[in-house]
Structures are given as C-alpha cells and as structure tokens.
Amino acid sequence: MDRIWLKSYVKGVPAEINPDLYHSVTEILEESCQTYANQTAFYNMGVTITYKQFDAYARDVAAYLQQELHLKPGDRVAMMMPNLLQYPVAMFGILRAGLTVVNVNPLYTAAEVAHQVTDAGAETIIVLSNFARTVQKALADTPLKNVIVTDIGDLFPRPKAFIINFVLKNIKKKIPEWNIPHSIPFRTVLTAGKKLPFNRVSVNSQDIAFLQYTGGTTGISKGAMLTHRNMVANLLQAEAWFQPMFRKGQEIIITALPLYHIYSLTVTLLLAKLGALAVLITNPRDFNEIIAGMKKFDFTILTGVNTLFNSLLKQPEFLKLNFKNVVLTLGGGMAVQSAVAERWQKATGKPILEAYGLTETSPCATINPTDLKAYNGTVGLPVSSTLAAILDDDGNEVPINNPGELGIKGPQVMRGYWQNPVETKKVFSKDGWLLTGDIATMDENGYVRIVERKKDMILVSGFNVYPNEIEDVLVTMPGIREAAVIGVVDENSGEVPKAFIVRDDSSITVEEVKKFLHEKLTAYKVPKHIKFCDDLPKSNVGKV
C-alpha cells in the first residue's frame, strides 16, 4: 500500500524501526540501570530511588519469586496498586524472573478481581494493603496461592515509613481491616530475596510480557497478550518519534496517570529507557500533589487525558507555573477536546500532541508530529513500521477523506487474546488488519481523524466502560424490569454512562439504584445520570 503519511514525518524520524534490536523489555531496563546507575529513576511522596537501587530491588523481588515461591517462566503474577515506588520495582522483578505481569485496577470490586485473576490463571498477586480487603473477598473464587501485601511506605526510609503507614492505618483510617492467612509482607520479599540467588532467565521475544486486560462490546474482559517484542517495538517506535525533542538522562516526567493503564505504562518504560526521572503521583485526583511535583522538579514532560488537562486548567496554582522547560504534553486514552487544547496552549504556551492507540497495539499506533504548532483535531500519523488503513464493511480500503473502520498492522499489535481464539478471530480481518472498532478518515497527508466509535463502548476518563456489563448488573436489582445504558458527553470525563430504567417497583429511587451499583461495579462504571421510563424502544425482534 502507499504509505502517504511518510511525507509528513519530521526530518530524522525513520520509516522503519528494528523490533528485534532487543530480546525483551527486561534487557532494555537492565541497560538503563547500568547506563544511568547513579541518576534518580523514580520519585514518590518525598522519596527517590536511583537506577542502581531500582536494579537491586528488582533483582531481590525476582529472586524471591523464583526461590521462595517457585514460580516458573511464563507464570502470571497480578499487580494491584496505584503509582508507588513498589510498582516499577515489582514489575521489573516479575519480568526479570521470566514471568508475565497482569495489571489489575486497584479500584475493582471483588467480583471483577476474581474474574480477571481467574481468567489469567494467576496464582500470585502483589497488592497494596489499602485494597487487601477486596482481594480477601475475592480469594475463594480465584486460584491465588500467594498474596504479597505492601504498605505505602515500604520503600521509604525509617522512621518515615513507620509514621506514614501508622497514620494511614490508625489515624486516617484509609486501610480497611483485612485478614489473609499466610500473606507475605513486601518487605519480607525484599529482605529475603536479597539473600537468595537469582537465576537469569532466557526470555524469548514472543514470550508474554504483559497480560493487559481490556473489554469488549459484550462486556467480557479479555487479556491482550502483549509480547516482549510487541512492547520493545512500541518503545522503539516512540523513541524514534520523539528523538528530535528528548534528551537522554535529562527529562522529568510527571506520571499522574496510573501505571496499570497501558498508556502510562508504556510511556514510563520509554522514559526509563532514556534515563529520565519519573515523578509518580499516587492519587491523580490530588491536584496539590501533582502541582507540587511540577514545582519541585521543573518538569519537562506531562502525559494525560482530556479530563486531567481540563482539571489542571481550573487550578490557580497550576496557572502560576513556569512552562519554559516543557518539551512535550502528550494526550491520549480518550479524545482531547479542542476547547481544552486551546485553553491549554494559551495557559502554557505549548500545544497538546494527541496520540491514538489501543491496549491491543501496546498502545501507540498514531501520534502527531513533534513540530506541531497547535492542536489540529487529528490523532496524527501512523508511527514507524506501522500501516494504517480505512476500511469498508467488506475490508476494502475507502478513498481519501472517506470514513471507514480504522485498521492497524505493525510489530506492536498484540499476539491475540489470552485463551480466547473466538474473540481473537473477530478482531482481525481476513487480511490481517487489527480492526479497532473506530470510524476514522485519513487525509492526503496521512493524518488520521477519529470520527466516532463503531462499538457501543463508553470512554470515561480513558477507561473503557461497556453498556452490557452495567445493564446486566442493573437487571439483577429487585424491582427493575429492563435497563439500557448509553454514553453521554461530560465536561470532565469526556463521556459518562447514562441509564434508562423500566421499574416494576415505582418506589425505587435514583439513590437506591446508585447504591446498589456501587456495591457491584467500579465507581467510574456507575451511571452518572439515571432516567426512569415507562418502556424502552425495541426493534421488531425485541432488541432494545
């Protein structure tokens, strides 16, 4: 096919990258730890660790998983925590032992955790104590044998670690009571692992690095198998794209988006490859923490979603910051609204570069060029070694500027869905295109513009929400006969779910419905708007 987008590339960005330059993500991280050993790798809540410390901690985690828990290459290990120093340490340790990382949203309910952990076949989970009660509730319905529990201050120096953990548990009451027999403290993992031998593992580029769960239009959660080669390819694609602006060993990124989300995870891995400092924000809703990090480190990179950008612009202290050293503001995860982009550029003097991708593409597929002067309403150009096509319902390419389904090919495209050949077959065309489910256009210069989603998926602050999942829960509530859920525009979240409900019991209130849903679903899945109806419109076969 004619790669018309290549003519729009910034000078120096290659048409192709070599996805086999490294055998694994582990090899990339080990290289960084050697090259930037004495530089600061991560910061969180006033504490920093260097690349040398990062390397040592990860080695100890890997040794413990190998020697004490007897995990074998290919075994899945779940991680359930927000942005803490423990996250990159545990992730690197898991990969180093030849294991697969299964990211679990810490806001999930027990039922959601049980489904994901069971589907992944994970027998080990590393969880922050704040969420240990959820794991306890899910335990009986999972194959979990090993539960490693970490406290927020576990990598902090004493006495700070003791003080923070004590205050959170006993004064602020932020840690619900939990009781998991034979649970393993994360500190024990580190201290015991330090004394244990670590056996280096030969990792194949086709081995699964991350089993990253995403949803489907049916609401059934599926694990995208992201191999080491997929992830290496996407890191090298992003590095090639941003090489005109990034300086090795000098960048400082504010990481407010959760690392368990593929967008934030891949960007953080890229910056680790470049020897950057990642300022980890534990609570992305704490704008004081975000702004304090920006002030303390004079940041150069910020990744975010439209919701975050919009909220920061409403903070007076944010508007007082000096943005002269900022080289990149990258928007992804959900559509950046033009009004927000314009206000951002006016406030900071820097444009938001919008990118596009999916969990299934590790995630990056298209990015706007680094010499972009202002927001252009597109998601940019296909990155190096990536093909993009706009397809009709028969899988044929449509003419320039005509809408169709966006298809992607490239070394960053997942191997398929974990133990789910049926769903894997559905998402790939007969010609091998990954079908994104997004309706898009491509102009004569190769710029891709997303028009709308073909699927019924609702995107809430970058997280996928599926109407069928919410509807299935709603109709289990006594007194509800039928329910339909759609996405509606929201100023803060981009979209939010709205539920239309037919009641058998007219005394049911909106508050009661929301309370019921909060017990069954993660908060962002709970409809913000609820409307009671006499009936729902249906087709002649009874489909809503």
XYZ file of C-alpha atoms in Angstrom:
544
model
C 0.000 0.000 0.000
C 1.042 3.619 -0.489
C 2.300 4.987 2.851
C 1.261 8.589 2.165
C 1.990 9.612 5.773
C 5.764 9.241 5.382
C 5.988 12.579 3.540
C 4.625 14.284 6.679
C 7.234 12.816 9.049
C 9.550 15.199 10.888
C 13.072 15.063 9.451
C 15.079 12.289 11.087
C 12.118 10.069 12.029
C 12.704 6.715 10.279
C 10.096 4.882 8.224
C 11.073 1.644 9.980
C 12.416 0.511 13.344
C 14.020 -2.821 14.205
C 11.719 -4.587 16.700
C 14.364 -7.264 17.212
C 17.026 -4.845 18.436
C 16.357 -6.099 21.993
C 15.161 -9.537 23.041
C 12.977 -8.241 25.857
C 11.762 -5.317 27.940
C 13.988 -6.701 30.689
C 17.073 -6.182 28.520
C 16.116 -2.534 27.975
C 15.619 -1.874 31.698
C 18.863 -3.613 32.634
C 20.720 -1.478 30.101
C 19.251 1.702 31.591
C 20.155 0.643 35.123
C 23.775 0.242 34.051
C 23.955 3.396 31.923
C 22.217 5.722 34.398
C 23.091 3.895 37.639
C 23.598 6.991 39.811
C 20.762 9.074 38.394
C 17.354 9.296 40.044
C 14.851 6.951 38.446
C 11.650 7.456 40.452
C 10.219 9.871 42.997
C 7.148 9.373 45.160
C 5.900 11.271 48.216
C 9.253 12.829 49.023
C 11.366 9.701 48.449
C 13.623 8.888 45.486
C 15.397 5.793 44.237
C 18.257 5.706 41.759
C 18.518 3.376 38.777
C 21.076 1.377 40.773
C 18.591 0.926 43.641
C 15.820 0.138 41.155
C 18.018 -2.589 39.702
C 18.867 -4.063 43.132
C 15.284 -4.069 44.431
C 14.001 -5.712 41.238
C 16.693 -8.378 41.438
C 15.629 -9.190 45.023
C 11.952 -9.459 44.003
C 12.875 -11.760 41.109
C 14.990 -13.986 43.359
C 12.172 -14.335 45.900
C 9.604 -15.211 43.244
C 11.966 -17.837 41.837
C 13.375 -19.396 45.004
C 10.685 -18.996 47.667
C 7.502 -19.118 45.613
C 8.964 -21.468 42.964
C 7.386 -19.576 40.081
C 8.390 -20.737 36.622
C 8.896 -18.698 33.426
C 5.538 -17.911 31.883
C 3.631 -17.927 35.183
C 1.334 -14.936 35.630
C 1.710 -12.534 38.557
C -1.052 -9.996 39.233
C -0.252 -6.487 40.455
C -2.913 -4.371 42.148
C -1.629 -0.981 43.245
C -1.591 2.709 42.303
C 1.546 4.687 41.402
C 4.063 3.857 44.127
C 7.780 3.106 44.093
C 6.798 -0.525 44.590
C 5.049 -0.645 41.218
C 8.087 -0.311 38.899
C 10.198 -2.387 41.303
C 7.719 -5.275 41.371
C 7.047 -5.031 37.624
C 10.773 -5.203 36.771
C 11.240 -8.070 39.222
C 8.398 -10.058 37.679
C 9.735 -9.562 34.145
C 13.262 -10.365 35.259
C 12.130 -13.738 36.565
C 10.663 -14.527 33.144
C 7.101 -14.113 34.424
C 4.109 -12.258 32.988
C 2.664 -9.099 34.566
C -1.120 -8.990 34.948
C -2.187 -5.449 35.798
C -5.302 -5.215 37.966
C -7.120 -1.945 38.575
C -6.995 -1.409 42.368
C -10.468 0.161 42.243
C -12.039 -3.089 41.055
C -14.664 -4.847 43.125
C -14.062 -8.363 44.460
C -16.098 -9.860 41.618
C -14.069 -8.005 38.989
C -10.772 -9.021 40.606
C -11.896 -12.653 40.825
C -12.827 -12.759 37.137
C -9.559 -11.253 35.924
C -7.231 -13.219 38.191
C -9.050 -16.472 37.431
C -9.077 -15.861 33.681
C -5.335 -15.102 33.777
C -4.631 -18.180 35.896
C -2.542 -16.063 38.270
C -1.552 -17.851 41.484
C 0.329 -14.840 42.887
C -0.777 -11.255 43.464
C 1.043 -8.200 44.833
C -1.475 -5.794 46.351
C -1.378 -2.533 48.300
C -2.775 -3.031 51.815
C -5.463 -0.403 51.144
C -7.033 -2.899 48.710
C -6.181 -6.150 50.502
C -9.751 -6.452 51.788
C -11.008 -6.655 48.202
C -8.552 -9.470 47.471
C -9.654 -11.200 50.674
C -13.278 -11.141 49.468
C -12.273 -12.486 46.052
C -9.850 -15.127 47.318
C -12.216 -18.109 47.463
C -13.172 -17.629 43.796
C -9.613 -17.470 42.457
C -6.615 -19.789 42.007
C -4.477 -17.463 44.170
C -1.970 -19.220 46.403
C 0.427 -16.352 47.209
C -0.709 -12.902 48.355
C 2.081 -10.351 48.793
C 0.887 -7.231 50.613
C 2.718 -3.920 50.519
C 2.176 -0.758 52.560
C 2.601 2.676 51.004
C 5.778 3.406 52.956
C 7.559 0.101 52.351
C 10.353 1.666 50.265
C 10.602 4.800 52.384
C 13.468 5.241 54.871
C 12.740 4.696 58.540
C 11.189 6.298 60.544
C 9.207 7.907 57.699
C 7.934 4.509 56.568
C 6.616 3.658 60.026
C 4.993 7.059 60.525
C 3.193 7.085 57.155
C 1.948 3.522 57.481
C 0.793 4.120 61.073
C -1.031 7.354 60.233
C -2.807 5.870 57.212
C -3.994 2.839 59.147
C -4.735 4.138 62.624
C -5.457 7.839 62.274
C -6.799 8.471 58.779
C -8.405 5.009 58.664
C -7.512 4.644 54.967
C -6.814 0.921 55.207
C -9.892 -1.291 55.733
C -9.380 -4.229 58.064
C -8.290 -7.389 56.262
C -7.224 -10.898 57.155
C -5.474 -13.076 54.595
C -3.826 -16.157 56.156
C -0.180 -16.658 55.196
C 0.035 -13.324 53.349
C 3.599 -12.176 52.678
C 4.796 -8.643 53.543
C 6.556 -6.932 50.631
C 9.423 -6.014 52.948
C 9.939 -9.728 53.575
C 10.154 -10.282 49.825
C 12.962 -7.716 49.613
C 14.924 -8.764 52.706
C 14.668 -12.495 51.991
C 15.229 -12.019 48.267
C 18.451 -10.130 48.931
C 19.935 -13.287 50.461
C 18.715 -15.615 47.727
C 20.432 -16.454 44.434
C 18.873 -15.041 41.278
C 18.962 -17.262 38.197
C 18.986 -15.298 34.963
C 16.200 -16.328 32.620
C 16.412 -16.527 28.851
C 13.367 -14.659 27.583
C 12.086 -15.192 24.055
C 10.809 -12.136 22.219
C 7.473 -13.935 21.703
C 7.025 -14.567 25.435
C 4.176 -12.604 27.005
C 5.419 -9.599 28.980
C 2.036 -8.157 29.929
C -1.390 -9.741 30.008
C -3.252 -6.455 29.754
C -6.993 -6.709 30.223
C -9.417 -4.817 28.059
C -13.126 -5.179 27.436
C -15.330 -5.997 24.505
C -18.736 -4.896 23.289
C -20.215 -7.795 25.242
C -18.584 -6.509 28.429
C -16.470 -9.670 28.739
C -12.981 -8.751 29.901
C -10.220 -10.139 27.677
C -6.466 -10.340 28.238
C -4.467 -8.843 25.383
C -1.239 -10.848 25.053
C 1.472 -8.208 24.694
C 4.756 -9.970 23.985
C 8.203 -8.625 24.749
C 8.573 -7.969 21.019
C 5.308 -6.001 20.948
C 6.444 -3.807 23.826
C 10.018 -3.395 22.567
C 8.656 -2.375 19.162
C 6.364 0.260 20.650
C 9.145 1.659 22.836
C 11.458 1.959 19.834
C 8.666 3.471 17.718
C 8.008 6.117 20.360
C 11.733 6.745 20.873
C 12.203 7.275 17.127
C 9.215 9.614 17.005
C 10.279 11.797 19.918
C 14.063 11.738 19.333
C 14.049 15.305 17.933
C 12.925 16.627 21.340
C 14.032 14.164 24.045
C 17.422 14.429 25.779
C 18.799 11.260 27.311
C 19.235 11.395 31.057
C 17.664 14.845 31.388
C 13.897 14.512 31.091
C 11.495 14.703 34.036
C 8.010 13.269 33.554
C 5.003 13.831 35.776
C 3.284 10.441 35.944
C -0.219 11.118 37.183
C -1.952 8.510 35.028
C -1.987 5.063 36.664
C 0.802 2.715 35.648
C -1.618 -0.201 35.438
C -3.060 1.544 32.333
C -1.138 0.616 29.160
C -0.758 4.253 28.028
C 1.027 5.364 31.178
C 2.942 2.082 31.492
C 4.486 2.255 28.014
C 5.410 5.930 28.305
C 7.084 5.269 31.664
C 9.052 2.359 30.198
C 10.163 4.607 27.334
C 11.346 7.301 29.720
C 13.177 4.682 31.804
C 14.963 3.616 28.616
C 16.091 7.230 28.228
C 17.261 7.566 31.839
C 14.530 10.023 32.815
C 13.135 10.764 36.263
C 9.506 9.725 36.720
C 7.587 11.650 39.391
C 4.933 9.144 40.482
C 1.629 10.665 41.593
C -0.219 8.199 43.819
C -3.600 9.940 43.760
C -4.275 11.517 40.334
C -7.201 13.449 41.837
C -4.900 15.219 44.278
C -4.024 18.253 42.187
C -1.967 19.721 45.020
C 0.319 16.658 44.825
C 0.593 16.957 41.035
C 1.377 20.670 41.118
C 3.851 20.212 43.994
C 5.710 17.645 41.878
C 5.761 20.043 38.937
C 7.190 22.801 41.126
C 9.778 20.612 42.848
C 11.274 19.110 39.711
C 10.696 21.700 36.993
C 9.117 19.045 34.790
C 9.686 18.643 31.061
C 7.043 16.041 30.085
C 3.416 15.504 31.033
C 1.181 12.719 29.784
C -2.514 12.964 30.401
C -6.069 12.582 29.259
C -8.526 15.336 28.484
C -10.001 15.091 31.987
C -6.652 15.775 33.648
C -5.793 18.701 31.373
C -9.211 20.252 31.942
C -8.963 19.891 35.725
C -5.436 21.318 35.927
C -6.510 24.401 33.986
C -9.012 25.115 36.765
C -6.260 25.171 39.440
C -4.940 28.713 40.132
C -1.582 27.353 41.334
C -1.103 25.422 38.098
C -1.508 28.599 36.046
C 1.347 30.193 38.039
C 3.870 27.528 36.982
C 6.753 28.193 34.610
C 6.375 26.048 31.495
C 9.543 27.138 29.683
C 11.241 23.728 30.096
C 8.248 21.670 28.940
C 9.118 19.788 25.752
C 6.041 17.553 25.490
C 2.431 17.398 26.612
C 1.025 14.149 25.248
C -2.707 13.491 25.155
C -4.124 10.000 24.768
C -6.520 7.483 26.278
C -9.532 9.490 25.137
C -10.243 12.302 22.680
C -8.743 15.673 23.558
C -11.447 18.316 23.268
C -10.492 21.274 21.083
C -11.647 23.809 23.695
C -9.386 22.218 26.317
C -6.448 22.082 23.886
C -6.857 25.758 23.038
C -7.054 26.790 26.692
C -4.010 24.627 27.474
C -1.895 26.243 24.777
C -2.973 29.715 25.879
C -2.061 28.953 29.513
C 1.219 27.090 28.930
C 2.385 28.311 25.546
C 2.780 24.670 24.492
C 0.458 22.527 22.333
C -1.024 19.186 23.321
C 0.192 16.455 20.970
C -2.645 13.988 20.607
C -1.880 10.305 20.058
C -4.036 7.255 19.409
C -3.776 3.635 20.302
C -5.367 0.623 21.902
C -4.397 -1.867 24.549
C -4.115 -4.261 21.601
C -1.406 -2.056 19.999
C 0.785 -1.748 23.116
C -0.754 1.016 22.809
C 0.668 3.529 20.331
C -0.442 3.469 16.689
C -0.514 7.138 15.627
C 0.990 10.354 17.033
C 1.023 13.943 15.875
C 4.447 15.145 14.696
C 6.709 16.827 17.227
C 6.855 20.073 15.250
C 3.101 20.620 15.615
C 2.439 24.277 16.425
C -1.176 23.992 17.556
C -3.914 21.404 18.151
C -5.182 20.139 14.798
C -8.079 17.856 15.744
C -6.362 14.723 14.417
C -4.617 11.849 16.175
C -1.598 12.288 13.921
C 0.287 9.924 11.619
C 0.984 6.180 11.792
C 4.274 5.710 13.632
C 7.343 3.979 12.178
C 6.826 0.388 10.936
C 3.052 0.837 11.215
C 0.443 0.535 8.498
C -2.985 2.119 8.825
C -5.954 1.724 6.508
C -9.533 2.991 6.442
C -11.726 0.014 5.556
C -15.318 -0.523 4.469
C -17.504 -3.331 5.813
C -16.014 -5.742 3.272
C -12.427 -4.971 4.319
C -11.595 -2.845 1.282
C -9.796 0.482 1.568
C -12.001 3.538 1.066
C -10.958 6.719 -0.826
C -9.052 9.543 0.881
C -11.137 11.585 3.377
C -13.934 8.987 3.381
C -14.967 7.389 6.665
C -14.472 3.712 7.451
C -13.144 1.443 10.182
C -9.519 2.065 11.117
C -7.289 -0.989 10.685
C -3.743 -1.280 12.054
C -0.774 -3.531 11.224
C 2.631 -3.418 12.884
C 5.052 -5.178 15.247
C 3.293 -3.590 18.244
C -0.006 -5.377 17.509
C -0.837 -7.996 20.147
C -0.459 -11.729 19.625
C -4.168 -12.172 20.377
C -6.480 -12.525 23.377
C -5.458 -14.897 26.144
C -7.134 -18.304 25.709
C -9.831 -16.703 23.568
C -9.468 -17.680 19.901
C -13.078 -16.730 19.143
C -12.639 -13.091 20.186
C -9.166 -13.002 18.611
C -10.611 -14.057 15.266
C -13.289 -11.358 15.491
C -10.798 -8.530 15.913
C -8.559 -9.430 12.945
C -9.662 -9.123 9.318
C -9.007 -11.830 6.739
C -6.106 -9.668 5.514
C -4.544 -9.426 8.964
C -5.707 -5.930 9.937
C -6.400 -5.320 13.622
C -9.912 -3.868 13.479
C -10.026 -1.031 16.002
C -13.786 -0.549 16.059
C -13.225 3.177 15.467
C -14.616 5.037 12.461
C -11.935 7.326 11.065
C -10.781 9.233 7.993
C -7.309 9.752 6.553
C -6.409 12.858 4.556
C -3.994 13.213 1.636
C -1.081 13.864 4.028
C -1.705 10.717 6.081
C -3.310 12.375 9.116
C -5.915 10.219 10.849
C -9.053 11.741 12.329
C -11.327 9.690 14.596
C -14.976 10.292 13.695
C -16.818 8.022 16.095
C -16.668 4.597 17.691
C -18.216 1.720 15.834
C -18.697 -0.123 19.085
C -21.023 0.842 21.916
C -18.089 1.348 24.258
C -18.160 4.380 26.544
C -14.802 6.044 27.305
C -14.743 7.509 30.835
C -11.513 9.418 31.508
C -9.616 6.981 29.301
C -11.162 3.822 30.772
C -13.388 1.506 28.755
C -16.926 1.072 30.049
C -19.317 -1.327 28.359
C -23.103 -0.811 28.445
C -23.925 -4.530 28.543
C -21.934 -5.030 31.749
C -23.857 -2.269 33.539
C -27.198 -3.424 32.110
C -26.534 -6.969 33.310
C -25.985 -5.715 36.858
C -28.955 -3.334 36.787
C -31.488 -6.011 35.926
C -30.391 -8.092 38.936
C -31.726 -5.398 41.260
C -35.166 -6.340 42.646
C -37.805 -4.043 41.197
C -36.002 -3.298 37.897
C -37.515 -4.848 34.781
C -35.354 -3.553 31.972
C -32.380 -1.269 31.509
C -30.412 0.297 28.693
C -27.145 2.235 29.049
C -25.580 4.730 26.662
C -22.684 7.176 26.789
C -23.321 10.890 27.021
C -20.914 13.806 26.746
C -19.453 15.042 30.040
C -17.328 18.153 30.550
C -14.953 16.495 32.994
C -14.748 12.844 31.935
C -15.320 13.126 28.191
C -18.165 10.654 28.479
C -20.195 9.105 31.296
C -22.787 6.314 31.331
C -26.484 7.201 31.383
C -29.025 4.532 32.326
C -32.627 4.283 31.187
C -34.616 2.054 33.553
C -38.059 0.493 33.481
C -39.245 -0.293 37.016
C -41.621 -2.909 38.353
C -41.436 -1.167 41.721
C -42.158 2.558 41.294
C -40.831 3.324 44.779
C -37.210 2.646 43.735
C -35.166 5.869 43.794
C -32.115 7.050 41.873
C -30.083 6.992 45.096
C -31.022 3.358 45.756
C -30.020 2.335 42.245
C -26.640 4.057 42.550
C -26.003 2.495 45.947
C -26.781 -0.945 44.501
C -24.433 -0.380 41.560
C -21.591 0.925 43.739
C -21.583 -2.442 45.517
C -21.212 -4.277 42.211
C -19.129 -2.032 39.966
C -16.079 0.217 39.977
C -17.129 3.835 40.587
C -16.438 5.105 37.064
C -18.782 2.462 35.635
C -21.730 3.646 37.723
C -24.071 5.827 35.582
C -23.880 9.497 36.454
C -27.357 10.010 35.035
C -30.390 7.776 35.598
C -33.773 8.218 33.940
C -36.862 6.166 34.742
C -39.043 5.288 31.724
C -42.387 3.570 31.090
C -40.799 1.436 28.379
C -37.741 1.120 26.123
C -37.798 1.384 22.315
C -37.330 -2.006 20.638
C -36.921 -3.412 17.165
C -39.438 -5.835 15.708
C -37.452 -8.738 17.143
C -37.424 -7.239 20.614
C -33.912 -5.793 20.581
C -33.544 -2.557 22.566
